[in-house]
Amino acid sequence: MDKAEKVQQLCVKRGFFWGAYEIYGGVAGFLTWGPNGVILKRRIADYWRKFFIDKHGFVEISSPDIAPYIVFEASGHVEGFKDIMVTCLKCNNKYRADTLLNEKGINVSEALGPAEMLSIIDEHKVKCPNCGGELGEPGYFITMFQTTIGPYAGSKGFLRPETAQGMFTEFKRVFEAERKKFPIGIAQVGRGYRNEISPRQGPIRLREFDMMELEMFIDPQDQRCPYFDSVKDEELNLYHRIIKEKGELEYETMSAEEAVDKKIIINEWMAYFMVMAQKFMETLGIPRNRQRFHEKLEGERAHYATQTFDQEVYLSRWGWIEVSGHAYRGDYDLLSHIKTSGRDLYVDRKLDKPKKVIQTTIIPDPKKIKDKYPRQIGRIMKFLREEDSWKEELVDKGYINITDEITLDKSFFNIKTEEKKIWVEKFIPHVVEPSFGLDRIAYTVLEYSYTEKEDRVVLSLPYIVRVFDCAVFPLVDSGEFNMIARSLYNELIDAGFRVIFEAKDSIGRRYARIDEIGVPVAFTIDGRTLEDSTVTVRDRDTWRQYRLKISDALVFLRELFRYNSFTKVVKMMKLESVD
Amino acid sequence: MDKAEKVQQLCVKRGFFWGAYEIYGGVAGFLTWGPNGVILKRRIADYWRKFFIDKHGFVEISSPDIAPYIVFEASGHVEGFKDIMVTCLKCNNKYRADTLLNEKGINVSEALGPAEMLSIIDEHKVKCPNCGGELGEPGYFITMFQTTIGPYAGSKGFLRPETAQGMFTEFKRVFEAERKKFPIGIAQVGRGYRNEISPRQGPIRLREFDMMELEMFIDPQDQRCPYFDSVKDEELNLYHRIIKEKGELEYETMSAEEAVDKKIIINEWMAYFMVMAQKFMETLGIPRNRQRFHEKLEGERAHYATQTFDQEVYLSRWGWIEVSGHAYRGDYDLLSHIKTSGRDLYVDRKLDKPKKVIQTTIIPDPKKIKDKYPRQIGRIMKFLREEDSWKEELVDKGYINITDEITLDKSFFNIKTEEKKIWVEKFIPHVVEPSFGLDRIAYTVLEYSYTEKEDRVVLSLPYIVRVFDCAVFPLVDSGEFNMIARSLYNELIDAGFRVIFEAKDSIGRRYARIDEIGVPVAFTIDGRTLEDSTVTVRDRDTWRQYRLKISDALVFLRELFRYNSFTKVVKMMKLESVD
């Protein structure tokens, strides 16, 4: 049994996660997170919020999972968010073409088109892995879940494949509610959905998953990051385009500053978030040498990105796997929504000195318009008042069409051009996006925490993502022991800790059980407790035990989670070892 | 402008919530929660978890939003989760029939069928409210969002209309991971989706919303609730079936115990959760006399419920609106999934004394089967080994069909019947479900917190759901004031508080702004601070100010949120009033 399988078995047994809908044979790509998994994920998300949001004064929003068709048409997803699918002509099984070929040992890039896939399939005489049948012609499959909003067949919608579009469509409202603070980071922790063709890879490739995404809106003319100085000497493992294009397989390590100076990373904000992401995963127990940033080349990148680095961690079964993506989206998204919606999603830039601009004022002449279109005048004036986009059109083309029947050329307007001094100009913010996959991170944390010791499993979860704070055990299940244990339990619960109480089973089995869910500490009430009011305190990771005054248990826990080191707190509190 | 409109305007301005996708003209039934709204909702959900989950040692899971068709077919939603829709024959507008009639002043129950709706429409000569056209024949519309999972057209799925089915399909795994603790409460906080025909009512009728649901699995033979004693004297406002059927309009107030004794509430668990729900909403600022429990009659209830009480609160524009539903689902759901999946979702009941049962053992005779079906013997034996449901069928009908071609009657089996003593018997748990709508509760809290004082808005959010803990203001935006203010700000942030810092604008405008988002307290650094190291502390609700040593600010906040009373802490700390 490989490690990934052991980890997954433990996760089922101890209620971290399992494949959803098992009673109906399961549905690939869907997980249920059980009682311990829910806490683990919440701890990771809360830590992420502290690390990426609160610390910088950024804000979080929550927009809907379902979006109308136009949103993902505007964003380019309808056109760009698709995989190449190939269908067996005999058994009708469907495969993602690149996965199928890669599994046959034929290395293909995600960047290839259907025609190229077909010629590779033909060249290597690839058959259906299920029945050996001929494969049909490859074609595109949109990997978004489609639905219909309301009872009108025309009201198509999608489940969002990323939360990010919410930050773009709702940008103006958030920006205004935050009183136009700029630059502004807008985050969302929420669900994303991708209708994968045939996901395998258990917890790694999901059709429904939780994301933690931050869209950092910045001024393209000022791409400096005020936090960069504090991290610029940190080293990053970069598997960047230059070494990739040389065909090398190993990443290169360099400081964040060097990477920005050499233009390997596009700007300081990108580099800053990459350093932060690396620290984040390190705190969650993934050593730096098991992390790298993998730059995606043109064609491998999503359609909206000018530069993308995937933060990858090394997993025992699946190799290098993305846990976060760092994309420079530029003005792609806001510009697309401006174009499609016709709305003003610009931000004001205050200028240090005034700028001279040629300003064109266009004022409709209602009299002339009325003369030509006496019956439609109301409608026309309303249009001219409420819309804005016609002005540009008029200047460009010399006329505008309001409807098929109504055309106005320049003679219906008074057009004045004058030079003006302006102190404020409009711009479209650029966006730097760090985007994290919560489920994959949770799985990674579980795999890296999984250890075996004397044939038993110990889940050495970093304290910061512990699912319980401690356990309280009466050594034997009897009156006085239980009473003292209950009283300690209640004290700790009242102080806000998550505590396990268990009186049944041998103490060894109870310790084994809490080790499997990674409970850092157990307090045990034993014979000596009755004599001197001390309890044993046991370390999950070393199995060593110390004696502690029962009245110090609360302090012990608080210090433990302040310093995140059992050894340190044992020393500080000068605890006597039990041997 | 009515109160609901004022509240909604404030919510947009201050980033609580607004209609999603405004740049595309909006889509009815979808909200975006902004920076303050996200915190408010999270505070409510966290409080709910403490109140309903942690306190009782229940557990929380997270199952997918998307479910395969069979799940909601088994659960009865495909058959039962639908509204009656009527379409205008002229303009093709579609309406929910009951809403349309109610808006025309014709009171109709949700329980009516399409034919009855039609005759009411005919009788009252109801026309299309949009164009005055004839209305077509009413028909059912499934109010679940449909989608397709993966590339196979046959793999239909739904977005869940309730999180509850996750607790049923995943019941066995959770039960086992929790080491078969029973009774067990399994909760989920997550999104639900209902494809309403034409939702209006702004934040009240949503197509996508967050739910907080608890499924309490109990033994039908022991419906007592161990917590009931502590709440039995609490009074509930019950608008129950008996007074409804009498045609009365006012609720009746009685103790939880009386309601159970009189069988108005079906059991102690239901009554317990109803009392808890009432307390929960009271803590969130909704007085008890603006709450009632409205029993739904047969036909008004969901298809799975034997009894349902909707917890309703009174809202200024919409009247009595459901914020939580309390349903006795019995064994409906687990039994449905047992029937459809053929899986064992039973729980063991240990008997106090052994029970005599007639046990039938059925053992297939492979020799006889092979004689008749020599080529299919492998398949037949596999089926008999792996399936379980055929035994019952064989006893019932005298034969079973394995496929259309393979029929086995009793002669192919050795059937033994014997009397046995058993110490354990299986049963299907019954379920009591309290289910809360998070968005509606958040809106309700906002409406009840909304107050006006001297032409200004004060959002008196209960402290427990505050979106910021406090503000720190230097009276004027200058060096020394700012330095002291920053240092206090940092101290409070480091202690884990959410703090606003603002130096710009007049102090009056800054106070007004934080009042609008309900920040309980502001500390202001003023001239006297430089002299005696005191700051003013201002109460959001009375606008009164007191002087406090700057070094006591942290303690002040901690005490404030421990006792949830400004007045009390001012007294305890003997603060001098500023007048």
JSON list of C-alpha atoms in Angstrom, two decimals, chain A residues 248-343:
[
{"chain": "A", "resi": 248, "resn": "GLU", "atom": "CA", "xyz": [16.25, 21.47, -17.67]},
{"chain": "A", "resi": 249, "resn": "LEU", "atom": "CA", "xyz": [14.28, 19.59, -15.05]},
{"chain": "A", "resi": 250, "resn": "GLU", "atom": "CA", "xyz": [15.52, 21.20, -11.85]},
{"chain": "A", "resi": 251, "resn": "TYR", "atom": "CA", "xyz": [14.32, 24.47, -10.42]},
{"chain": "A", "resi": 252, "resn": "GLU", "atom": "CA", "xyz": [16.67, 27.38, -9.77]},
{"chain": "A", "resi": 253, "resn": "THR", "atom": "CA", "xyz": [16.84, 29.06, -6.40]},
{"chain": "A", "resi": 254, "resn": "MET", "atom": "CA", "xyz": [17.17, 32.81, -6.18]},
{"chain": "A", "resi": 255, "resn": "SER", "atom": "CA", "xyz": [16.05, 35.67, -3.99]},
{"chain": "A", "resi": 256, "resn": "ALA", "atom": "CA", "xyz": [12.76, 37.41, -4.63]},
{"chain": "A", "resi": 257, "resn": "GLU", "atom": "CA", "xyz": [14.64, 40.61, -5.38]},
{"chain": "A", "resi": 258, "resn": "GLU", "atom": "CA", "xyz": [16.89, 38.94, -7.93]},
{"chain": "A", "resi": 259, "resn": "ALA", "atom": "CA", "xyz": [13.89, 37.34, -9.62]},
{"chain": "A", "resi": 260, "resn": "VAL", "atom": "CA", "xyz": [12.21, 40.73, -9.98]},
{"chain": "A", "resi": 261, "resn": "ASP", "atom": "CA", "xyz": [15.41, 42.46, -11.08]},
{"chain": "A", "resi": 262, "resn": "LYS", "atom": "CA", "xyz": [16.02, 39.86, -13.75]},
{"chain": "A", "resi": 263, "resn": "LYS", "atom": "CA", "xyz": [12.39, 40.18, -14.83]},
{"chain": "A", "resi": 264, "resn": "ILE", "atom": "CA", "xyz": [11.81, 36.50, -14.17]},
{"chain": "A", "resi": 265, "resn": "ILE", "atom": "CA", "xyz": [8.90, 37.56, -11.97]},
{"chain": "A", "resi": 266, "resn": "ILE", "atom": "CA", "xyz": [6.87, 40.35, -13.52]},
{"chain": "A", "resi": 267, "resn": "ASN", "atom": "CA", "xyz": [6.61, 42.66, -10.52]},
{"chain": "A", "resi": 268, "resn": "GLU", "atom": "CA", "xyz": [7.06, 43.05, -6.77]},
{"chain": "A", "resi": 269, "resn": "TRP", "atom": "CA", "xyz": [3.48, 42.19, -5.87]},
{"chain": "A", "resi": 270, "resn": "MET", "atom": "CA", "xyz": [3.71, 38.81, -7.65]},
{"chain": "A", "resi": 271, "resn": "ALA", "atom": "CA", "xyz": [7.02, 38.08, -5.95]},
{"chain": "A", "resi": 272, "resn": "TYR", "atom": "CA", "xyz": [5.71, 39.21, -2.57]},
{"chain": "A", "resi": 273, "resn": "PHE", "atom": "CA", "xyz": [2.70, 36.91, -2.70]},
{"chain": "A", "resi": 274, "resn": "MET", "atom": "CA", "xyz": [4.89, 34.02, -3.90]},
{"chain": "A", "resi": 275, "resn": "VAL", "atom": "CA", "xyz": [7.16, 34.43, -0.88]},
{"chain": "A", "resi": 276, "resn": "MET", "atom": "CA", "xyz": [4.09, 34.62, 1.35]},
{"chain": "A", "resi": 277, "resn": "ALA", "atom": "CA", "xyz": [2.63, 31.50, -0.25]},
{"chain": "A", "resi": 278, "resn": "GLN", "atom": "CA", "xyz": [5.86, 29.65, 0.34]},
{"chain": "A", "resi": 279, "resn": "LYS", "atom": "CA", "xyz": [5.89, 30.68, 4.01]},
{"chain": "A", "resi": 280, "resn": "PHE", "atom": "CA", "xyz": [2.24, 29.76, 4.32]},
{"chain": "A", "resi": 281, "resn": "MET", "atom": "CA", "xyz": [2.85, 26.22, 3.10]},
{"chain": "A", "resi": 282, "resn": "GLU", "atom": "CA", "xyz": [5.99, 25.95, 5.21]},
{"chain": "A", "resi": 283, "resn": "THR", "atom": "CA", "xyz": [4.02, 26.81, 8.34]},
{"chain": "A", "resi": 284, "resn": "LEU", "atom": "CA", "xyz": [1.58, 24.09, 7.31]},
{"chain": "A", "resi": 285, "resn": "GLY", "atom": "CA", "xyz": [4.39, 21.55, 7.39]},
{"chain": "A", "resi": 286, "resn": "ILE", "atom": "CA", "xyz": [5.66, 21.37, 3.81]},
{"chain": "A", "resi": 287, "resn": "PRO", "atom": "CA", "xyz": [9.43, 21.95, 3.77]},
{"chain": "A", "resi": 288, "resn": "ARG", "atom": "CA", "xyz": [10.76, 24.49, 1.32]},
{"chain": "A", "resi": 289, "resn": "ASN", "atom": "CA", "xyz": [12.64, 21.88, -0.70]},
{"chain": "A", "resi": 290, "resn": "ARG", "atom": "CA", "xyz": [9.33, 20.11, -1.41]},
{"chain": "A", "resi": 291, "resn": "GLN", "atom": "CA", "xyz": [7.93, 23.29, -2.90]},
{"chain": "A", "resi": 292, "resn": "ARG", "atom": "CA", "xyz": [8.62, 25.00, -6.20]},
{"chain": "A", "resi": 293, "resn": "PHE", "atom": "CA", "xyz": [7.10, 27.66, -8.42]},
{"chain": "A", "resi": 294, "resn": "HIS", "atom": "CA", "xyz": [6.46, 26.35, -11.89]},
{"chain": "A", "resi": 295, "resn": "GLU", "atom": "CA", "xyz": [6.06, 28.99, -14.56]},
{"chain": "A", "resi": 296, "resn": "LYS", "atom": "CA", "xyz": [3.46, 28.18, -17.18]},
{"chain": "A", "resi": 297, "resn": "LEU", "atom": "CA", "xyz": [4.38, 28.96, -20.75]},
{"chain": "A", "resi": 298, "resn": "GLU", "atom": "CA", "xyz": [2.11, 30.60, -23.29]},
{"chain": "A", "resi": 299, "resn": "GLY", "atom": "CA", "xyz": [-0.58, 28.04, -24.14]},
{"chain": "A", "resi": 300, "resn": "GLU", "atom": "CA", "xyz": [-0.20, 26.34, -20.76]},
{"chain": "A", "resi": 301, "resn": "ARG", "atom": "CA", "xyz": [-1.46, 29.48, -19.06]},
{"chain": "A", "resi": 302, "resn": "ALA", "atom": "CA", "xyz": [-5.10, 30.43, -18.60]},
{"chain": "A", "resi": 303, "resn": "HIS", "atom": "CA", "xyz": [-6.35, 32.80, -21.29]},
{"chain": "A", "resi": 304, "resn": "TYR", "atom": "CA", "xyz": [-6.42, 35.83, -18.95]},
{"chain": "A", "resi": 305, "resn": "ALA", "atom": "CA", "xyz": [-2.84, 35.67, -17.71]},
{"chain": "A", "resi": 306, "resn": "THR", "atom": "CA", "xyz": [0.31, 37.40, -18.88]},
{"chain": "A", "resi": 307, "resn": "GLN", "atom": "CA", "xyz": [2.43, 35.46, -16.41]},
{"chain": "A", "resi": 308, "resn": "THR", "atom": "CA", "xyz": [1.59, 32.51, -14.20]},
{"chain": "A", "resi": 309, "resn": "PHE", "atom": "CA", "xyz": [3.60, 30.64, -11.61]},
{"chain": "A", "resi": 310, "resn": "ASP", "atom": "CA", "xyz": [2.00, 27.54, -10.11]},
{"chain": "A", "resi": 311, "resn": "GLN", "atom": "CA", "xyz": [3.10, 26.87, -6.57]},
{"chain": "A", "resi": 312, "resn": "GLU", "atom": "CA", "xyz": [3.66, 23.12, -6.53]},
{"chain": "A", "resi": 313, "resn": "VAL", "atom": "CA", "xyz": [4.31, 20.70, -3.70]},
{"chain": "A", "resi": 314, "resn": "TYR", "atom": "CA", "xyz": [5.66, 17.22, -4.08]},
{"chain": "A", "resi": 315, "resn": "LEU", "atom": "CA", "xyz": [3.14, 14.48, -3.27]},
{"chain": "A", "resi": 316, "resn": "SER", "atom": "CA", "xyz": [4.09, 10.85, -2.82]},
{"chain": "A", "resi": 317, "resn": "ARG", "atom": "CA", "xyz": [1.85, 9.41, -5.53]},
{"chain": "A", "resi": 318, "resn": "TRP", "atom": "CA", "xyz": [1.15, 12.31, -7.87]},
{"chain": "A", "resi": 319, "resn": "GLY", "atom": "CA", "xyz": [4.51, 14.09, -7.96]},
{"chain": "A", "resi": 320, "resn": "TRP", "atom": "CA", "xyz": [4.53, 17.89, -8.34]},
{"chain": "A", "resi": 321, "resn": "ILE", "atom": "CA", "xyz": [0.98, 19.17, -7.83]},
{"chain": "A", "resi": 322, "resn": "GLU", "atom": "CA", "xyz": [-0.31, 22.75, -7.91]},
{"chain": "A", "resi": 323, "resn": "VAL", "atom": "CA", "xyz": [-1.61, 24.12, -4.61]},
{"chain": "A", "resi": 324, "resn": "SER", "atom": "CA", "xyz": [-1.75, 27.78, -5.60]},
{"chain": "A", "resi": 325, "resn": "GLY", "atom": "CA", "xyz": [-1.55, 29.76, -8.80]},
{"chain": "A", "resi": 326, "resn": "HIS", "atom": "CA", "xyz": [0.01, 33.22, -9.08]},
{"chain": "A", "resi": 327, "resn": "ALA", "atom": "CA", "xyz": [-1.25, 35.00, -12.14]},
{"chain": "A", "resi": 328, "resn": "TYR", "atom": "CA", "xyz": [-0.66, 38.46, -13.50]},
{"chain": "A", "resi": 329, "resn": "ARG", "atom": "CA", "xyz": [-4.07, 39.13, -15.03]},
{"chain": "A", "resi": 330, "resn": "GLY", "atom": "CA", "xyz": [-3.26, 42.72, -15.99]},
{"chain": "A", "resi": 331, "resn": "ASP", "atom": "CA", "xyz": [-6.37, 44.65, -17.02]},
{"chain": "A", "resi": 332, "resn": "TYR", "atom": "CA", "xyz": [-7.77, 41.66, -18.93]},
{"chain": "A", "resi": 333, "resn": "ASP", "atom": "CA", "xyz": [-10.85, 41.03, -16.77]},
{"chain": "A", "resi": 334, "resn": "LEU", "atom": "CA", "xyz": [-11.97, 44.55, -15.91]},
{"chain": "A", "resi": 335, "resn": "LEU", "atom": "CA", "xyz": [-11.46, 45.64, -19.50]},
{"chain": "A", "resi": 336, "resn": "SER", "atom": "CA", "xyz": [-13.54, 42.70, -20.75]},
{"chain": "A", "resi": 337, "resn": "HIS", "atom": "CA", "xyz": [-16.39, 43.56, -18.39]},
{"chain": "A", "resi": 338, "resn": "ILE", "atom": "CA", "xyz": [-16.18, 47.25, -19.33]},
{"chain": "A", "resi": 339, "resn": "LYS", "atom": "CA", "xyz": [-16.46, 46.32, -22.99]},
{"chain": "A", "resi": 340, "resn": "THR", "atom": "CA", "xyz": [-19.32, 43.88, -22.51]},
{"chain": "A", "resi": 341, "resn": "SER", "atom": "CA", "xyz": [-21.37, 45.75, -19.93]},
{"chain": "A", "resi": 342, "resn": "GLY", "atom": "CA", "xyz": [-20.61, 49.30, -21.05]},
{"chain": "A", "resi": 343, "resn": "ARG", "atom": "CA", "xyz": [-20.18, 50.26, -17.39]}
]
